[in-house]
Amino acid sequence: MGIAPCCMVKGKLNLPSKSYQRIRSDHASEVAEDYVEAIADAISERGVCRAMDLVKHFAVTHATVNNTIARLQRDGLVVTEPYQPIDLTAAGRRLATQSRKRHEVVESFLKAMGVSAATAATDSEGIEHHVSKETLNAMKRVLADGWPSNP
Amino acid sequence: MGIAPCCMVKGKLNLPSKSYQRIRSDHASEVAEDYVEAIADAISERGVCRAMDLVKHFAVTHATVNNTIARLQRDGLVVTEPYQPIDLTAAGRRLATQSRKRHEVVESFLKAMGVSAATAATDSEGIEHHVSKETLNAMKRVLADGWPSNP
DNA sequence: CGAAAAAGTTAGCCAGTGCTAACTCAGGAA
DNA sequence: TTCCTGAGTTAGCACTGGCTAACTTTTTCG
Ligand SMILES: [Mn+2]
Ligand SMILES: [Mn+2]
Ligand SMILES: [Mn+2]
Ligand SMILES: [Mn+2]
């Protein structure tokens, strides 16, 4: 799921160190994922997404939202024009949907595990970006069928 | 668990957006946590930790390790002198122990959930930094007593 | 011992993600 | 209609954490 930053120069590497490359790549796409999700939410809740919605949502400044949106536009996830609301491209919508699904699984899983709603909300927001397909499937399985080897 | 970067200016904020501040702060301490853990491992496995050990472990260049170690030294987690091995301060050792414990819980939890060892190793490496005390305790509880409301 | 190889250092670059400050624009109240 | 205010923009800065390239030091080995 992701956009590559400058520091993702890949090399031929032996196994153990590969984990850290995955994590660096996870982090590179993290902000994009959170933004498209937030933009999709704003649009479905309030009809449009304005920069101020994101300022409040992420607790960052105006200027930061502007920079980030410019990057997302550069990367083809978002479209906006001066003083206009922010919209998602098809690719942005796809990423938003996919990210939200994964996010929901992680959050539900934490709650099912006995974690409070508030903590589940906060922790899932960070954890979601590091959950591989395999782990996500394991979470879904536990939510559906219970913990392994428990009838 | 952590060191504050420039961009951690805090303000009086309403609840929802606070999650993202937590995550930014998690990320700020992430590299420090992984490094002290790797340094502690190298010392216990090979007696000393050399920069090259970290180069291989993290799949980054020499120069990057050097920069990072300088930051960790600045932050009082590490001591080293030119051309000498890298050692941990008391604070560094504390952070390493704490981080390793948390890491082990997360990794064991993923494996207990049915995730393969390789995926558990990779995913836990990113997830660990976003697991709050409460979620960590929930994981320990599940490992010890099984999934909630299962006799 | 001496030279080549390995390890470490330093300088200079870049992108991401945050900030403040100063500006411009748009829309509503007086 | 004018002006104030809030929203948006832009410029300029700092720090993290990547990189390459050129250099120095240390270690190893013939
Ligand atoms: Mn998130
Ligand atoms: Mn993360
Ligand atoms: Mn770890
Ligand atoms: Mn880690």
mmCIF file with all atom_site columns, N, CA and C and ligand atoms in Angstrom, chain A residues 20 23 27, chain B residues 30-31 33-35 37 58 99 102-103 121-129, ligand 4:
data_model
loop_
_atom_site.group_PDB
_atom_site.id
_atom_site.type_symbol
_atom_site.label_atom_id
_atom_site.label_alt_id
_atom_site.label_comp_id
_atom_site.label_asym_id
_atom_site.label_entity_id
_atom_site.label_seq_id
_atom_site.pdbx_PDB_ins_code
_atom_site.Cartn_x
_atom_site.Cartn_y
_atom_site.Cartn_z
_atom_site.occupancy
_atom_site.B_iso_or_equiv
_atom_site.pdbx_formal_charge
_atom_site.auth_seq_id
_atom_site.auth_comp_id
_atom_site.auth_asym_id
_atom_site.auth_atom_id
_atom_site.pdbx_PDB_model_num
ATOM   1  N  N  . TYR A 1 20  ? 13.002 -4.286  8.681  1.00 0.00 ? 20  TYR A N  1
ATOM   2  C  CA . TYR A 1 20  ? 13.103 -2.852  8.892  1.00 0.00 ? 20  TYR A CA 1
ATOM   3  C  C  . TYR A 1 20  ? 12.798 -2.092  7.621  1.00 0.00 ? 20  TYR A C  1
ATOM   4  N  N  . ILE A 1 23  ? 9.073  -1.873  7.475  1.00 0.00 ? 23  ILE A N  1
ATOM   5  C  CA . ILE A 1 23  ? 8.559  -0.869  8.403  1.00 0.00 ? 23  ILE A CA 1
ATOM   6  C  C  . ILE A 1 23  ? 8.783  0.541   7.878  1.00 0.00 ? 23  ILE A C  1
ATOM   7  N  N  . HIS A 1 27  ? 5.800  3.241   7.089  1.00 0.00 ? 27  HIS A N  1
ATOM   8  C  CA . HIS A 1 27  ? 5.722  4.611   7.583  1.00 0.00 ? 27  HIS A CA 1
ATOM   9  C  C  . HIS A 1 27  ? 5.573  5.610   6.453  1.00 0.00 ? 27  HIS A C  1
ATOM   10 N  N  . GLU B 1 30  ? 10.685 5.536   18.258 1.00 0.00 ? 30  GLU B N  1
ATOM   11 C  CA . GLU B 1 30  ? 10.784 4.223   17.637 1.00 0.00 ? 30  GLU B CA 1
ATOM   12 C  C  . GLU B 1 30  ? 12.213 3.816   17.281 1.00 0.00 ? 30  GLU B C  1
ATOM   13 N  N  . VAL B 1 31  ? 12.924 4.708   16.622 1.00 0.00 ? 31  VAL B N  1
ATOM   14 C  CA . VAL B 1 31  ? 14.276 4.367   16.192 1.00 0.00 ? 31  VAL B CA 1
ATOM   15 C  C  . VAL B 1 31  ? 15.162 4.144   17.408 1.00 0.00 ? 31  VAL B C  1
ATOM   16 N  N  . GLU B 1 33  ? 14.315 3.077   20.327 1.00 0.00 ? 33  GLU B N  1
ATOM   17 C  CA . GLU B 1 33  ? 13.979 1.785   20.937 1.00 0.00 ? 33  GLU B CA 1
ATOM   18 C  C  . GLU B 1 33  ? 14.591 0.624   20.164 1.00 0.00 ? 33  GLU B C  1
ATOM   19 N  N  . ASP B 1 34  ? 14.450 0.664   18.837 1.00 0.00 ? 34  ASP B N  1
ATOM   20 C  CA . ASP B 1 34  ? 15.003 -0.428  18.033 1.00 0.00 ? 34  ASP B CA 1
ATOM   21 C  C  . ASP B 1 34  ? 16.524 -0.484  18.136 1.00 0.00 ? 34  ASP B C  1
ATOM   22 N  N  . TYR B 1 35  ? 17.149 0.688   18.161 1.00 0.00 ? 35  TYR B N  1
ATOM   23 C  CA . TYR B 1 35  ? 18.616 0.706   18.231 1.00 0.00 ? 35  TYR B CA 1
ATOM   24 C  C  . TYR B 1 35  ? 19.115 0.165   19.576 1.00 0.00 ? 35  TYR B C  1
ATOM   25 N  N  . GLU B 1 37  ? 17.780 -1.810  21.579 1.00 0.00 ? 37  GLU B N  1
ATOM   26 C  CA . GLU B 1 37  ? 17.526 -3.248  21.624 1.00 0.00 ? 37  GLU B CA 1
ATOM   27 C  C  . GLU B 1 37  ? 18.587 -3.988  20.799 1.00 0.00 ? 37  GLU B C  1
ATOM   28 N  N  . PHE B 1 58  ? 19.935 -3.283  10.442 1.00 0.00 ? 58  PHE B N  1
ATOM   29 C  CA . PHE B 1 58  ? 18.863 -2.394  9.994  1.00 0.00 ? 58  PHE B CA 1
ATOM   30 C  C  . PHE B 1 58  ? 18.833 -2.176  8.487  1.00 0.00 ? 58  PHE B C  1
ATOM   31 N  N  . SER B 1 99  ? 11.909 -2.291  26.158 1.00 0.00 ? 99  SER B N  1
ATOM   32 C  CA . SER B 1 99  ? 11.463 -2.453  24.775 1.00 0.00 ? 99  SER B CA 1
ATOM   33 C  C  . SER B 1 99  ? 11.452 -3.926  24.369 1.00 0.00 ? 99  SER B C  1
ATOM   34 N  N  . ARG B 1 102 ? 8.418  -5.749  25.827 1.00 0.00 ? 102 ARG B N  1
ATOM   35 C  CA . ARG B 1 102 ? 7.195  -5.428  25.094 1.00 0.00 ? 102 ARG B CA 1
ATOM   36 C  C  . ARG B 1 102 ? 7.197  -6.108  23.726 1.00 0.00 ? 102 ARG B C  1
ATOM   37 N  N  . HIS B 1 103 ? 8.337  -6.057  23.065 1.00 0.00 ? 103 HIS B N  1
ATOM   38 C  CA . HIS B 1 103 ? 8.459  -6.685  21.759 1.00 0.00 ? 103 HIS B CA 1
ATOM   39 C  C  . HIS B 1 103 ? 8.146  -8.173  21.836 1.00 0.00 ? 103 HIS B C  1
ATOM   40 N  N  . ALA B 1 121 ? 7.546  -11.949 13.221 1.00 0.00 ? 121 ALA B N  1
ATOM   41 C  CA . ALA B 1 121 ? 8.790  -11.209 13.458 1.00 0.00 ? 121 ALA B CA 1
ATOM   42 C  C  . ALA B 1 121 ? 8.718  -9.839  12.804 1.00 0.00 ? 121 ALA B C  1
ATOM   43 N  N  . THR B 1 122 ? 8.306  -9.809  11.568 1.00 0.00 ? 122 THR B N  1
ATOM   44 C  CA . THR B 1 122 ? 8.255  -8.539  10.837 1.00 0.00 ? 122 THR B CA 1
ATOM   45 C  C  . THR B 1 122 ? 7.184  -7.606  11.381 1.00 0.00 ? 122 THR B C  1
ATOM   46 N  N  . ASP B 1 123 ? 5.965  -8.094  11.507 1.00 0.00 ? 123 ASP B N  1
ATOM   47 C  CA . ASP B 1 123 ? 4.876  -7.223  11.942 1.00 0.00 ? 123 ASP B CA 1
ATOM   48 C  C  . ASP B 1 123 ? 5.102  -6.712  13.361 1.00 0.00 ? 123 ASP B C  1
ATOM   49 N  N  . SER B 1 124 ? 5.589  -7.573  14.231 1.00 0.00 ? 124 SER B N  1
ATOM   50 C  CA . SER B 1 124 ? 5.771  -7.130  15.623 1.00 0.00 ? 124 SER B CA 1
ATOM   51 C  C  . SER B 1 124 ? 6.791  -6.008  15.705 1.00 0.00 ? 124 SER B C  1
ATOM   52 N  N  . GLU B 1 125 ? 7.729  -6.008  14.784 1.00 0.00 ? 125 GLU B N  1
ATOM   53 C  CA . GLU B 1 125 ? 8.773  -4.985  14.799 1.00 0.00 ? 125 GLU B CA 1
ATOM   54 C  C  . GLU B 1 125 ? 8.192  -3.585  14.598 1.00 0.00 ? 125 GLU B C  1
ATOM   55 N  N  . GLY B 1 126 ? 7.094  -3.495  13.876 1.00 0.00 ? 126 GLY B N  1
ATOM   56 C  CA . GLY B 1 126 ? 6.451  -2.195  13.705 1.00 0.00 ? 126 GLY B CA 1
ATOM   57 C  C  . GLY B 1 126 ? 5.359  -1.943  14.726 1.00 0.00 ? 126 GLY B C  1
ATOM   58 N  N  . ILE B 1 127 ? 4.612  -3.001  15.027 1.00 0.00 ? 127 ILE B N  1
ATOM   59 C  CA . ILE B 1 127 ? 3.453  -2.856  15.919 1.00 0.00 ? 127 ILE B CA 1
ATOM   60 C  C  . ILE B 1 127 ? 3.874  -2.472  17.337 1.00 0.00 ? 127 ILE B C  1
ATOM   61 N  N  . GLU B 1 128 ? 4.958  -3.089  17.813 1.00 0.00 ? 128 GLU B N  1
ATOM   62 C  CA . GLU B 1 128 ? 5.386  -2.913  19.204 1.00 0.00 ? 128 GLU B CA 1
ATOM   63 C  C  . GLU B 1 128 ? 5.371  -1.458  19.667 1.00 0.00 ? 128 GLU B C  1
ATOM   64 N  N  . HIS B 1 129 ? 5.731  -0.552  18.780 1.00 0.00 ? 129 HIS B N  1
ATOM   65 C  CA . HIS B 1 129 ? 5.875  0.849   19.185 1.00 0.00 ? 129 HIS B CA 1
ATOM   66 C  C  . HIS B 1 129 ? 4.544  1.565   19.377 1.00 0.00 ? 129 HIS B C  1
HETATM 67 MN MN . MN  E 2 .   ? 10.621 -2.088  16.283 1.00 0.00 ? 4   MN  E MN 1
#
